[in-house]
Amino acid sequence: MSEHVIDLQGITHGYGPKVVLSSLSLRVRKGEFLSLVGPSGCGKSTLFRLITGEEKPQKGIVMVGGKPKDGPGPDVGIVYQAYTLFPHLTVLGNVIHALMVRDTSIPERVFSRFSSGFRGRVASVSKRAHEYLGMVKLADSGKKYPDELSGGMRQRVAIAQALVMEPQILLMDEPFGALDTFTREELQLDLRRVWEQTGMTILFVTHDLEEAIFVGTRIAVLSQHFHTDDPSHNGGSRIVMDIPIDFPPPRNSRLKESPELNRVLERVRRNPALHGTRDMEILRAAKFVLEHPDSVRPVLAADPQAGN
Amino acid sequence: MLLQQQARRVFGLSVYTKFPPALPAILALLIGAGVVALYIFAAFVRHEANPSDKILPTLPQLAGGIMRAVTPDRNGDIPLLIDTFASLKRLFLGVIIGSVIGIGVGLHMGLFPFVEALLLRSVQFVSKVPPLALLPIVFIAAGLGEFAKVLLIVIGLFPAILISVYFQTKSIQREQYVKELTFGGSTYEVVSLALAQVMPYAFNAIRINLLTAWLFLIASESIAAEAGLGYRIFLVRRYLAMDTIIPYVLWIAFLSFAFDMLLGWWIKHRYPWYRG
């Protein structure tokens, strides 16, 4: 139980009369790179907000790092799709800001900003920040302001900003969604490299299936489109598919053309829960895949017709 | 076709013509010089008809008025400086206090829904009351001293700044606060973060509303004061002393212009990221 850094049990959450998540359960082990996908409206962002602690679930408990989540805190790092940087700080300022908030207090920053002790601390913090900027290949852009950067550069800074706190868990909500294809590929590779170097747990929410399978070690599908005999079901989403991803190294862009990746891609894509109610005849959903040891309890009756 | 071509040209210049940067300044100076020339001409014409005309003093008479203002009087005080300090003291106090209230309350209203729910309607109401209509009430309730004059400036200034800061704070994305909390920040830190982002907008609101602050200052000085630029103007109005009034008005205009420039420079210098 304690090896699960993120542990959601029986989460039900909604807004007003609408139920978005219904008896959802999800467990993430330390060091995993979990990709979370789902059709639009499935509640990915809601789930993300519950894990960051921004909202509390109406039913169920969110456990992060073995403790119930009670508001956002320094146990996680977050990278959003947009609005990611502080516009009033330079790139370097953005990255050191996290460390300054952690290591100094506001009166110190206002009143003793010119003292040599404070300056020394700023210098050492800037050095650390510089290392992380180097990790995301932006070591020369320290003095620029966010509005002078391209989207890809901004996301890199946001990643450095989250990493500099060295969090155990990194939560990313469609971080590359607003970028062009080339930048996206580059950042996917960079992110994977950073994960391999640091060994942190990553929860990566995306709508791009190929990206999800490319970067992750496990993919979970969240969806509201499934049939169940469970009487308590009320339209909310659950995890309807949860499989490990295991390609032999190296991970590079050639993997995207490879048959292995495309096989997994097809398998996930053919899950009718990803498509909503368009194809009525295959809506009697496929059998649940229980390959991952931590996948959730089955919600669907096994259907021998549906393929694997 | 012909009409289109005509529409794109005004005074022989097309929409796409680019001017050298100095041209607007030169044109402004030319217009200013034109106005001055017109004045001199008008004053000359009036004095031809009536040598003791007091409404449009000639340039030598204006110079006399200026000299009287800057020459030390019996006590060794320079009248213009005394009036200037008296007025600026009230103006600065009013602007600073009004800004602090406006920024402080606006920031908290934008950050905390509870404060917003509490104060929004009241603020909207107060901002619709013309402060000059409150002038008699202020003077009756607070007396005729410095406090009342500063109070009027505060009342007139803070709603505009408050609303500007409130909207700007509200427009900061919540995701930034969540991130700040993941850095280990407290609520205090979140407020400080919002303040840092909103400051240039606050300064800009002050800059825009400085004119109304001047308005309330002069209005209150015109009613009850012992020294001050507005006081002096309204005092000598009875004697139609335009040779004093015109220089004082030009001086007020210069001060207002200078403060505007100073604030603009300060914003650009301290907040280079504002408006990119």
Coordinates of C-alpha atoms in Angstrom, one line a residue:
Chain A
M1 CA 0.0 0.0 0.0
S2 CA 2.7 2.4 0.9
E3 CA 4.6 1.9 -2.4
H4 CA 1.7 3.6 -4.2
V5 CA 2.6 7.3 -4.4
I6 CA -0.9 8.2 -5.8
D7 CA -3.8 6.2 -4.5
L8 CA -7.4 7.0 -5.4
Q9 CA -10.2 4.9 -4.0
G10 CA -13.8 5.2 -4.8
I11 CA -13.6 8.8 -6.0
T12 CA -16.9 10.3 -6.9
H13 CA -17.0 14.0 -7.9
G14 CA -19.1 16.3 -9.9
Y15 CA -20.4 19.9 -10.3
G16 CA -24.0 20.6 -9.3
P17 CA -26.2 17.8 -10.7
K18 CA -23.6 16.5 -13.1
V19 CA -21.5 13.6 -12.0
V20 CA -18.0 13.7 -13.6
L21 CA -16.2 10.9 -11.9
S22 CA -18.0 7.9 -10.4
S23 CA -16.4 5.4 -8.1
L24 CA -13.1 5.9 -9.7
S25 CA -10.0 4.1 -8.4
L26 CA -6.4 4.5 -9.5
R27 CA -3.1 3.6 -8.1
V28 CA 0.3 4.7 -9.2
R29 CA 3.5 3.1 -8.0
K30 CA 6.7 5.0 -7.3
G31 CA 8.8 5.6 -10.4
E32 CA 6.0 4.9 -12.9
F33 CA 5.3 7.1 -15.9
L34 CA 1.5 6.9 -16.2
S35 CA -0.2 8.3 -19.3
L36 CA -3.8 9.1 -18.8
V37 CA -6.0 9.5 -21.9
G38 CA -9.7 9.8 -22.5
P39 CA -12.3 11.2 -24.8
S40 CA -13.3 14.8 -24.4
G41 CA -15.5 15.5 -21.4
C42 CA -14.3 12.4 -19.6
G43 CA -13.1 14.4 -16.6
K44 CA -9.3 14.3 -17.1
S45 CA -9.0 17.9 -15.9
T46 CA -11.3 17.2 -12.9
L47 CA -9.2 14.2 -12.0
F48 CA -6.1 16.2 -12.4
R49 CA -7.4 18.9 -10.0
L50 CA -8.3 16.3 -7.5
I51 CA -4.8 14.9 -7.5
T52 CA -3.2 18.3 -7.3
G53 CA -5.4 19.0 -4.3
E54 CA -7.1 22.0 -5.8
E55 CA -10.4 20.3 -5.2
K56 CA -11.6 17.8 -2.7
P57 CA -13.6 14.8 -3.9
Q58 CA -17.2 14.6 -2.9
K59 CA -16.7 10.9 -2.1
G60 CA -13.6 9.0 -1.6
I61 CA -10.1 9.9 -0.6
V62 CA -7.1 11.1 -2.6
M63 CA -3.9 9.8 -1.1
V64 CA -0.6 11.3 -2.3
G65 CA 2.7 10.1 -0.9
G66 CA 0.8 7.9 1.6
K67 CA -1.1 10.9 3.1
P68 CA -4.6 12.1 2.3
K69 CA -4.4 15.1 0.1
D70 CA -5.5 18.4 1.7
G71 CA -4.8 21.2 -0.7
P72 CA -1.9 21.8 -3.1
G73 CA 1.5 21.3 -1.5
P74 CA 5.2 20.9 -2.2
D75 CA 4.9 17.1 -2.5
V76 CA 4.0 17.5 -6.2
G77 CA 5.3 19.5 -9.2
I78 CA 2.8 20.7 -11.8
V79 CA 3.1 21.6 -15.4
Y80 CA 0.0 22.9 -17.0
Q81 CA -0.9 23.2 -20.7
A82 CA -0.9 27.0 -20.6
Y83 CA -0.6 29.9 -18.2
T84 CA 2.5 28.2 -17.0
L85 CA 4.9 31.0 -16.1
F86 CA 4.9 34.1 -14.0
P87 CA 4.8 37.0 -16.4
H88 CA 6.5 39.4 -14.1
L89 CA 9.7 37.4 -13.7
T90 CA 12.5 36.5 -16.1
V91 CA 13.1 32.9 -17.1
L92 CA 15.7 32.5 -14.4
G93 CA 13.5 34.4 -12.0
N94 CA 10.7 32.0 -12.6
V95 CA 12.8 29.0 -11.9
I96 CA 14.5 30.4 -8.7
H97 CA 11.1 31.7 -7.5
A98 CA 10.1 28.2 -6.2
L99 CA 13.3 27.9 -4.2
M100 CA 13.1 31.4 -2.9
V101 CA 9.6 30.8 -1.7
R102 CA 10.7 27.6 0.0
D103 CA 13.9 29.0 1.5
T104 CA 13.1 32.6 2.4
S105 CA 10.3 34.6 3.8
I106 CA 8.6 37.7 2.5
P107 CA 9.9 40.1 5.1
E108 CA 13.4 38.9 4.2
R109 CA 12.9 39.4 0.5
V110 CA 11.5 42.9 1.0
F111 CA 13.7 44.3 3.7
S112 CA 17.1 42.4 3.6
R113 CA 17.3 42.0 -0.2
F114 CA 20.6 43.9 -0.3
S115 CA 22.3 42.1 2.5
S116 CA 25.3 40.0 1.6
G117 CA 23.8 36.9 3.2
F118 CA 20.7 37.2 1.2
R119 CA 22.6 37.8 -2.0
G120 CA 24.7 34.8 -1.3
R121 CA 21.6 32.7 -1.1
V122 CA 20.3 34.1 -4.3
A123 CA 23.6 33.3 -6.0
S124 CA 23.5 29.6 -4.9
V125 CA 19.9 29.3 -5.8
S126 CA 20.6 30.8 -9.2
K127 CA 23.3 28.3 -9.8
R128 CA 20.9 25.4 -9.1
A129 CA 18.3 27.0 -11.3
H130 CA 20.8 27.3 -14.1
E131 CA 21.5 23.6 -13.9
Y132 CA 17.9 22.8 -14.4
L133 CA 17.6 25.3 -17.3
G134 CA 20.5 23.5 -18.8
M135 CA 18.7 20.2 -18.4
V136 CA 15.9 21.6 -20.6
K137 CA 18.3 23.2 -22.9
L138 CA 17.6 26.8 -22.1
A139 CA 20.7 27.8 -20.3
D140 CA 21.2 31.0 -22.3
S141 CA 17.7 32.4 -22.0
G142 CA 17.8 33.3 -18.3
K143 CA 17.3 37.0 -18.7
K144 CA 14.3 36.8 -21.1
Y145 CA 10.8 37.4 -20.0
P146 CA 8.1 34.8 -20.8
D147 CA 6.4 36.9 -23.4
E148 CA 9.6 36.9 -25.4
L149 CA 9.6 33.1 -25.6
S150 CA 8.0 30.7 -28.0
G151 CA 5.4 28.2 -26.7
G152 CA 7.9 25.4 -26.6
M153 CA 10.5 27.4 -24.7
R154 CA 7.8 28.4 -22.2
Q155 CA 6.9 24.8 -21.6
R156 CA 10.5 23.9 -21.1
V157 CA 10.9 26.6 -18.5
A158 CA 7.7 25.4 -16.8
I159 CA 9.2 21.9 -16.7
A160 CA 12.4 23.3 -15.2
Q161 CA 10.4 25.3 -12.7
A162 CA 8.6 22.2 -11.5
L163 CA 11.7 20.0 -11.5
V164 CA 13.9 22.4 -9.5
M165 CA 11.9 21.6 -6.4
E166 CA 12.8 18.0 -7.0
P167 CA 9.3 16.7 -6.4
Q168 CA 8.6 13.0 -5.9
I169 CA 5.7 13.3 -8.2
L170 CA 5.3 15.3 -11.4
L171 CA 1.8 16.1 -12.6
M172 CA 1.4 17.2 -16.2
D173 CA -1.9 18.3 -17.8
E174 CA -1.6 18.2 -21.6
P175 CA 1.7 20.0 -21.3
F176 CA 2.5 19.7 -25.1
G177 CA -1.0 20.1 -26.3
A178 CA -0.5 23.7 -27.6
L179 CA 2.8 23.0 -29.4
D180 CA 3.6 22.1 -33.0
T181 CA 4.6 18.6 -33.9
F182 CA 8.3 19.1 -34.0
T183 CA 8.6 20.8 -30.7
R184 CA 6.2 18.2 -29.2
E185 CA 8.4 15.4 -30.3
E186 CA 11.5 17.0 -29.0
L187 CA 9.9 17.7 -25.7
Q188 CA 8.6 14.1 -25.4
L189 CA 12.1 12.8 -25.8
D190 CA 13.5 15.3 -23.4
L191 CA 10.8 14.5 -20.8
R192 CA 11.5 10.8 -21.2
R193 CA 15.2 11.4 -20.7
V194 CA 14.6 13.5 -17.6
W195 CA 12.4 10.7 -16.2
E196 CA 15.1 8.2 -16.8
Q197 CA 17.6 10.4 -15.1
T198 CA 15.6 11.3 -12.1
G199 CA 13.4 8.3 -11.5
M200 CA 10.4 10.4 -10.4
T201 CA 6.8 9.3 -10.7
I202 CA 5.0 11.1 -13.5
L203 CA 1.3 11.4 -14.2
F204 CA 0.9 12.6 -17.8
V205 CA -2.6 13.6 -19.0
T206 CA -3.0 13.9 -22.7
H207 CA -5.5 13.5 -25.5
D208 CA -2.9 12.3 -27.9
L209 CA -2.8 8.5 -27.9
E210 CA 0.5 8.2 -29.7
E211 CA 2.2 10.6 -27.3
A212 CA 0.7 8.7 -24.4
I213 CA 2.1 5.4 -25.5
F214 CA 5.4 6.9 -26.6
V215 CA 6.3 8.5 -23.3
G216 CA 4.7 6.3 -20.7
T217 CA 5.3 3.0 -19.0
R218 CA 1.6 2.5 -18.4
I219 CA -1.5 3.8 -20.0
A220 CA -4.8 4.2 -18.4
V221 CA -8.0 5.2 -20.2
L222 CA -10.6 7.3 -18.4
S223 CA -14.0 7.3 -19.9
Q224 CA -17.7 7.9 -19.3
H225 CA -18.8 5.7 -22.1
F226 CA -19.3 2.3 -20.8
H227 CA -22.1 -0.1 -19.9
T228 CA -22.4 -1.6 -16.5
D229 CA -24.8 -3.5 -14.4
D230 CA -23.6 -1.7 -11.4
P231 CA -26.8 0.1 -10.0
S232 CA -24.7 2.9 -8.5
H233 CA -23.5 4.1 -11.8
N234 CA -24.7 7.6 -12.7
G235 CA -22.9 8.8 -15.8
G236 CA -19.5 9.5 -14.3
S237 CA -16.2 8.3 -15.6
R238 CA -14.0 5.5 -14.5
I239 CA -10.8 3.9 -15.7
V240 CA -11.9 1.5 -18.4
M241 CA -8.5 0.3 -19.5
D242 CA -5.1 0.0 -17.9
I243 CA -2.2 -1.6 -19.5
P244 CA 1.6 -1.6 -19.2
I245 CA 3.8 -0.3 -21.9
D246 CA 7.0 -2.1 -22.4
F247 CA 9.1 -1.4 -25.4
P248 CA 12.8 -2.3 -25.5
P249 CA 15.1 0.7 -25.5
P250 CA 16.1 3.0 -27.1
R251 CA 13.1 5.3 -27.1
N252 CA 13.4 7.5 -30.1
S253 CA 11.2 8.9 -32.8
R254 CA 11.6 5.7 -34.9
L255 CA 9.6 3.9 -32.3
K256 CA 6.6 5.9 -33.4
E257 CA 6.7 4.0 -36.8
S258 CA 7.4 0.7 -35.2
P259 CA 4.8 -2.1 -35.3
E260 CA 5.1 -2.6 -31.5
L261 CA 3.9 0.8 -30.8
N262 CA 1.2 0.7 -33.4
R263 CA -0.1 -2.6 -32.0
V264 CA -0.6 -1.0 -28.6
L265 CA -2.1 2.0 -30.3
E266 CA -4.7 -0.1 -32.1
R267 CA -5.5 -2.0 -29.0
V268 CA -6.3 1.1 -27.1
R269 CA -8.0 2.8 -30.0
R270 CA -10.3 -0.1 -30.6
N271 CA -11.7 0.2 -27.1
P272 CA -15.1 1.6 -27.7
A273 CA -15.0 3.6 -24.5
L274 CA -12.8 6.0 -26.4
H275 CA -15.4 6.8 -29.0
G276 CA -18.5 7.7 -27.2
T277 CA -21.9 6.6 -28.4
R278 CA -21.2 6.8 -32.1
D279 CA -20.8 3.1 -32.8
M280 CA -23.8 1.6 -31.1
E281 CA -23.1 -1.9 -32.1
I282 CA -19.7 -2.2 -30.4
L283 CA -20.8 -0.3 -27.4
R284 CA -21.3 -3.5 -25.6
A285 CA -17.8 -3.0 -24.4
A286 CA -14.8 -5.2 -24.6
K287 CA -13.8 -7.3 -21.7
F288 CA -11.7 -5.6 -19.1
V289 CA -8.0 -6.0 -19.4
L290 CA -6.6 -7.0 -16.1
E291 CA -3.0 -7.4 -17.1
H292 CA -1.7 -4.6 -14.9
P293 CA -1.5 -5.7 -11.3
D294 CA -2.8 -2.5 -10.1
S295 CA -5.6 -2.0 -12.5
V296 CA -9.1 -1.3 -11.2
R297 CA -11.9 -3.6 -10.5
P298 CA -13.8 -4.7 -13.6
V299 CA -16.9 -2.7 -14.5
L300 CA -17.8 -4.5 -17.7
A301 CA -19.2 -7.9 -18.3
A302 CA -16.8 -10.0 -20.4
D303 CA -17.8 -10.1 -24.0
P304 CA -16.2 -13.0 -25.9
Q305 CA -17.0 -11.2 -29.2
A306 CA -14.9 -8.1 -28.8
G307 CA -11.3 -8.5 -29.9
N308 CA -8.3 -7.9 -27.7
Chain B
M1 CA -11.8 52.1 -58.0
L2 CA -11.3 55.8 -58.1
L3 CA -13.2 56.2 -54.8
Q4 CA -11.1 53.7 -53.1
Q5 CA -8.0 55.5 -54.2
Q6 CA -9.4 58.7 -53.0
A7 CA -10.3 57.2 -49.7
R8 CA -6.8 56.0 -49.0
R9 CA -5.4 59.4 -49.4
V10 CA -5.9 62.2 -46.9
F11 CA -4.2 65.5 -47.7
G12 CA -2.2 63.8 -50.3
L13 CA -0.7 61.3 -47.8
S14 CA -1.6 57.6 -48.1
V15 CA -2.5 55.4 -45.1
Y16 CA 0.8 53.7 -45.5
T17 CA 3.1 56.7 -45.3
K18 CA 5.6 56.4 -42.5
F19 CA 6.8 59.5 -40.7
P20 CA 10.2 60.2 -39.1
P21 CA 9.8 60.0 -35.3
A22 CA 10.6 63.6 -34.8
L23 CA 7.8 64.8 -36.9
P24 CA 5.0 64.6 -34.3
A25 CA 7.0 66.5 -31.8
I26 CA 7.8 69.2 -34.3
L27 CA 4.2 69.4 -35.3
A28 CA 3.1 69.7 -31.7
L29 CA 5.6 72.5 -31.1
L30 CA 4.4 74.3 -34.3
I31 CA 0.8 74.0 -33.0
G32 CA 1.9 75.3 -29.6
A33 CA 3.7 78.2 -31.2
G34 CA 0.7 78.9 -33.3
V35 CA -1.5 79.1 -30.2
V36 CA 0.9 81.4 -28.5
A37 CA 1.1 83.6 -31.6
L38 CA -2.7 83.8 -31.7
Y39 CA -2.8 84.8 -28.1
I40 CA -0.3 87.5 -28.5
F41 CA -2.2 88.8 -31.5
A42 CA -5.5 88.7 -29.6
A43 CA -4.0 90.4 -26.5
F44 CA -2.5 93.1 -28.8
V45 CA -5.9 93.7 -30.5
R46 CA -7.7 94.0 -27.1
H47 CA -5.1 96.4 -25.7
E48 CA -5.4 98.5 -28.8
A49 CA -9.1 99.0 -28.0
N50 CA -8.7 99.2 -24.2
P51 CA -5.3 99.8 -22.7
S52 CA -6.3 98.7 -19.3
D53 CA -7.8 95.4 -20.4
K54 CA -7.3 92.7 -17.8
I55 CA -8.7 89.7 -19.6
L56 CA -5.8 89.0 -22.0
P57 CA -2.6 90.4 -20.5
T58 CA 0.2 91.1 -22.9
L59 CA 3.4 89.3 -22.7
P60 CA 5.2 91.9 -20.6
Q61 CA 2.2 91.9 -18.2
L62 CA 2.4 88.1 -17.9
A63 CA 6.1 88.4 -17.2
G64 CA 5.2 90.8 -14.5
G65 CA 2.8 88.4 -13.0
I66 CA 5.4 85.6 -13.1
M67 CA 8.0 87.8 -11.4
R68 CA 5.6 88.6 -8.7
A69 CA 5.0 84.9 -8.1
V70 CA 8.6 84.0 -7.8
T71 CA 10.0 87.0 -6.0
P72 CA 10.3 86.6 -2.3
D73 CA 7.8 88.6 -0.4
R74 CA 8.2 90.5 2.9
N75 CA 8.8 87.3 4.9
G76 CA 11.3 86.0 2.4
D77 CA 8.9 83.3 1.1
I78 CA 8.4 82.7 -2.6
P79 CA 4.6 82.7 -3.2
L80 CA 4.7 80.2 -6.0
L81 CA 6.8 77.8 -4.0
I82 CA 4.6 78.1 -0.9
D83 CA 1.5 77.5 -2.9
T84 CA 3.1 74.6 -4.7
F85 CA 4.2 72.8 -1.6
A86 CA 0.8 73.3 0.1
S87 CA -1.0 71.8 -2.9
L88 CA 1.5 69.0 -3.6
K89 CA 1.4 68.0 0.0
R90 CA -2.3 67.5 -0.2
L91 CA -2.1 65.9 -3.5
F92 CA 0.5 63.4 -2.6
L93 CA -1.1 62.5 0.7
G94 CA -4.5 62.0 -1.1
V95 CA -3.0 60.0 -3.9
I96 CA -0.9 57.8 -1.7
I97 CA -3.7 57.0 0.8
G98 CA -6.2 56.6 -2.0
S99 CA -3.9 54.2 -3.9
V100 CA -3.1 52.1 -0.8
I101 CA -6.8 51.7 -0.1
G102 CA -7.6 51.0 -3.7
I103 CA -4.8 48.5 -4.3
G104 CA -5.3 46.8 -0.9
V105 CA -9.0 46.3 -1.2
G106 CA -9.0 45.7 -4.9
L107 CA -6.3 43.0 -4.5
H108 CA -8.2 41.2 -1.8
M109 CA -11.5 41.4 -3.7
G110 CA -9.9 39.9 -6.8
L111 CA -8.3 37.1 -4.8
F112 CA -10.9 36.0 -2.2
P113 CA -14.5 35.4 -3.3
F114 CA -15.7 36.1 0.2
V115 CA -14.3 39.6 0.2
E116 CA -15.6 40.1 -3.4
A117 CA -19.1 39.0 -2.4
L118 CA -19.0 41.3 0.6
L119 CA -17.8 44.5 -1.1
L120 CA -18.6 44.4 -4.8
R121 CA -22.0 46.0 -4.8
S122 CA -20.9 48.7 -2.4
V123 CA -17.9 49.5 -4.5
Q124 CA -20.0 49.7 -7.6
F125 CA -22.4 52.1 -5.9
V126 CA -19.7 54.3 -4.5
S127 CA -18.0 54.5 -7.8
K128 CA -21.1 55.9 -9.4
V129 CA -21.4 58.8 -7.0
P130 CA -19.7 61.9 -8.5
P131 CA -17.2 62.9 -5.8
L132 CA -17.7 66.6 -6.4
A133 CA -21.3 66.1 -5.3
L134 CA -19.9 64.9 -2.0
L135 CA -17.7 67.9 -1.6
P136 CA -20.2 69.9 0.6
I137 CA -20.8 66.8 2.7
V138 CA -17.1 66.3 3.2
F139 CA -16.5 69.9 4.2
I140 CA -19.5 69.9 6.6
A141 CA -18.5 66.6 8.2
A142 CA -14.8 67.0 8.3
G143 CA -14.3 70.7 8.6
L144 CA -12.3 73.0 6.4
G145 CA -8.8 71.9 7.2
E146 CA -6.2 69.8 5.5
F147 CA -7.9 66.5 6.5
A148 CA -11.1 67.4 4.6
K149 CA -9.1 68.3 1.4
V150 CA -7.1 65.1 1.5
L151 CA -10.2 63.1 2.3
L152 CA -11.9 64.4 -0.8
I153 CA -9.0 63.4 -3.0
V154 CA -9.0 60.0 -1.4
I155 CA -12.7 59.5 -1.9
G156 CA -12.5 60.7 -5.5
L157 CA -9.4 58.5 -6.4
F158 CA -9.7 55.2 -4.7
P159 CA -12.8 53.7 -6.5
A160 CA -11.1 53.9 -9.9
I161 CA -7.9 52.4 -8.7
L162 CA -9.8 49.7 -6.7
I163 CA -11.8 48.6 -9.7
S164 CA -8.8 48.5 -12.0
V165 CA -6.8 46.4 -9.6
Y166 CA -9.8 44.2 -8.8
F167 CA -10.3 43.3 -12.5
Q168 CA -6.6 42.8 -13.1
T169 CA -6.3 40.6 -10.0
K170 CA -9.3 38.5 -11.1
S171 CA -7.8 37.9 -14.4
I172 CA -4.7 36.1 -13.0
Q173 CA -5.2 32.4 -13.7
R174 CA -5.9 30.2 -10.7
E175 CA -3.3 27.7 -12.0
Q176 CA -0.6 30.2 -10.9
Y177 CA -1.8 30.1 -7.4
V178 CA -1.9 26.3 -7.4
K179 CA 1.7 26.3 -8.6
E180 CA 2.7 28.8 -5.9
L181 CA 1.2 26.5 -3.3
T182 CA 3.2 23.6 -4.6
F183 CA 6.3 25.6 -4.1
G184 CA 5.4 25.6 -0.4
G185 CA 3.9 29.0 -0.5
S186 CA 1.4 30.3 2.1
T187 CA -1.7 32.3 1.4
Y188 CA 0.5 35.4 2.2
E189 CA 2.8 34.3 -0.7
V190 CA -0.1 34.0 -3.0
V191 CA -1.2 37.5 -2.2
S192 CA 2.3 38.8 -2.7
L193 CA 2.5 37.1 -6.0
A194 CA -0.8 38.7 -7.2
L195 CA 0.4 42.1 -6.0
A196 CA 3.7 41.8 -7.9
Q197 CA 1.8 41.0 -11.1
V198 CA -0.8 43.8 -10.6
M199 CA 1.5 46.7 -9.6
P200 CA 2.1 48.2 -13.0
Y201 CA -1.6 48.2 -13.7
A202 CA -2.1 49.9 -10.4
F203 CA 0.5 52.5 -11.3
N204 CA -1.1 53.0 -14.7
A205 CA -4.5 53.5 -13.0
I206 CA -2.9 56.1 -10.8
R207 CA -1.4 57.8 -13.8
I208 CA -4.7 58.0 -15.6
N209 CA -6.6 59.2 -12.6
L210 CA -4.1 61.8 -11.5
L211 CA -6.1 64.4 -13.4
T212 CA -9.1 63.8 -11.4
A213 CA -7.0 64.0 -8.2
W214 CA -5.9 67.4 -9.4
L215 CA -9.5 68.3 -10.0
F216 CA -10.6 67.5 -6.5
L217 CA -7.6 69.3 -5.1
I218 CA -8.3 72.5 -6.9
A219 CA -12.0 72.3 -6.2
S220 CA -11.4 71.9 -2.5
E221 CA -8.8 74.6 -2.4
S222 CA -11.1 77.0 -4.2
I223 CA -13.6 76.7 -1.3
A224 CA -11.5 76.7 1.8
A225 CA -7.7 77.1 2.0
E226 CA -5.0 79.5 3.1
A227 CA -2.4 78.6 0.6
G228 CA -2.2 76.5 -2.6
L229 CA -2.3 76.7 -6.3
G230 CA -6.1 76.4 -6.6
Y231 CA -6.6 78.7 -3.7
R232 CA -4.4 81.4 -5.4
I233 CA -6.2 81.1 -8.7
F234 CA -9.6 81.5 -7.2
L235 CA -8.4 84.3 -4.8
V236 CA -7.2 86.6 -7.6
R237 CA -10.1 85.7 -9.8
R238 CA -12.1 88.5 -8.2
Y239 CA -9.6 91.0 -9.4
L240 CA -9.5 89.4 -12.9
A241 CA -5.8 89.1 -12.4
M242 CA -5.2 87.0 -15.4
D243 CA -1.6 87.9 -15.2
T244 CA -1.4 85.7 -12.2
I245 CA -3.9 83.2 -13.1
I246 CA -2.5 82.2 -16.5
P247 CA 1.0 81.5 -15.2
Y248 CA -0.4 79.5 -12.3
V249 CA -2.5 77.4 -14.7
L250 CA 0.4 76.8 -16.9
W251 CA 2.5 75.8 -13.9
I252 CA -0.2 73.3 -12.8
A253 CA -0.3 72.0 -16.4
F254 CA 3.5 71.6 -16.3
L255 CA 3.4 69.8 -13.0
S256 CA 0.7 67.5 -14.1
F257 CA 2.6 66.7 -17.3
A258 CA 5.8 66.1 -15.4
F259 CA 4.1 63.7 -13.0
D260 CA 2.6 61.8 -15.9
M261 CA 5.9 61.5 -17.6
L262 CA 7.6 60.5 -14.3
L263 CA 5.0 57.8 -13.7
G264 CA 5.3 56.6 -17.2
W265 CA 9.1 56.3 -16.9
W266 CA 8.8 54.6 -13.5
I267 CA 6.5 52.0 -14.9
K268 CA 8.7 51.3 -17.9
H269 CA 11.8 51.2 -15.7
R270 CA 10.6 49.0 -12.9
Y271 CA 8.2 46.8 -14.8
P272 CA 9.8 46.2 -18.2
W273 CA 7.6 43.2 -18.7
Y274 CA 4.4 45.2 -18.6
R275 CA 2.9 45.2 -22.1
G276 CA 5.9 43.4 -23.2

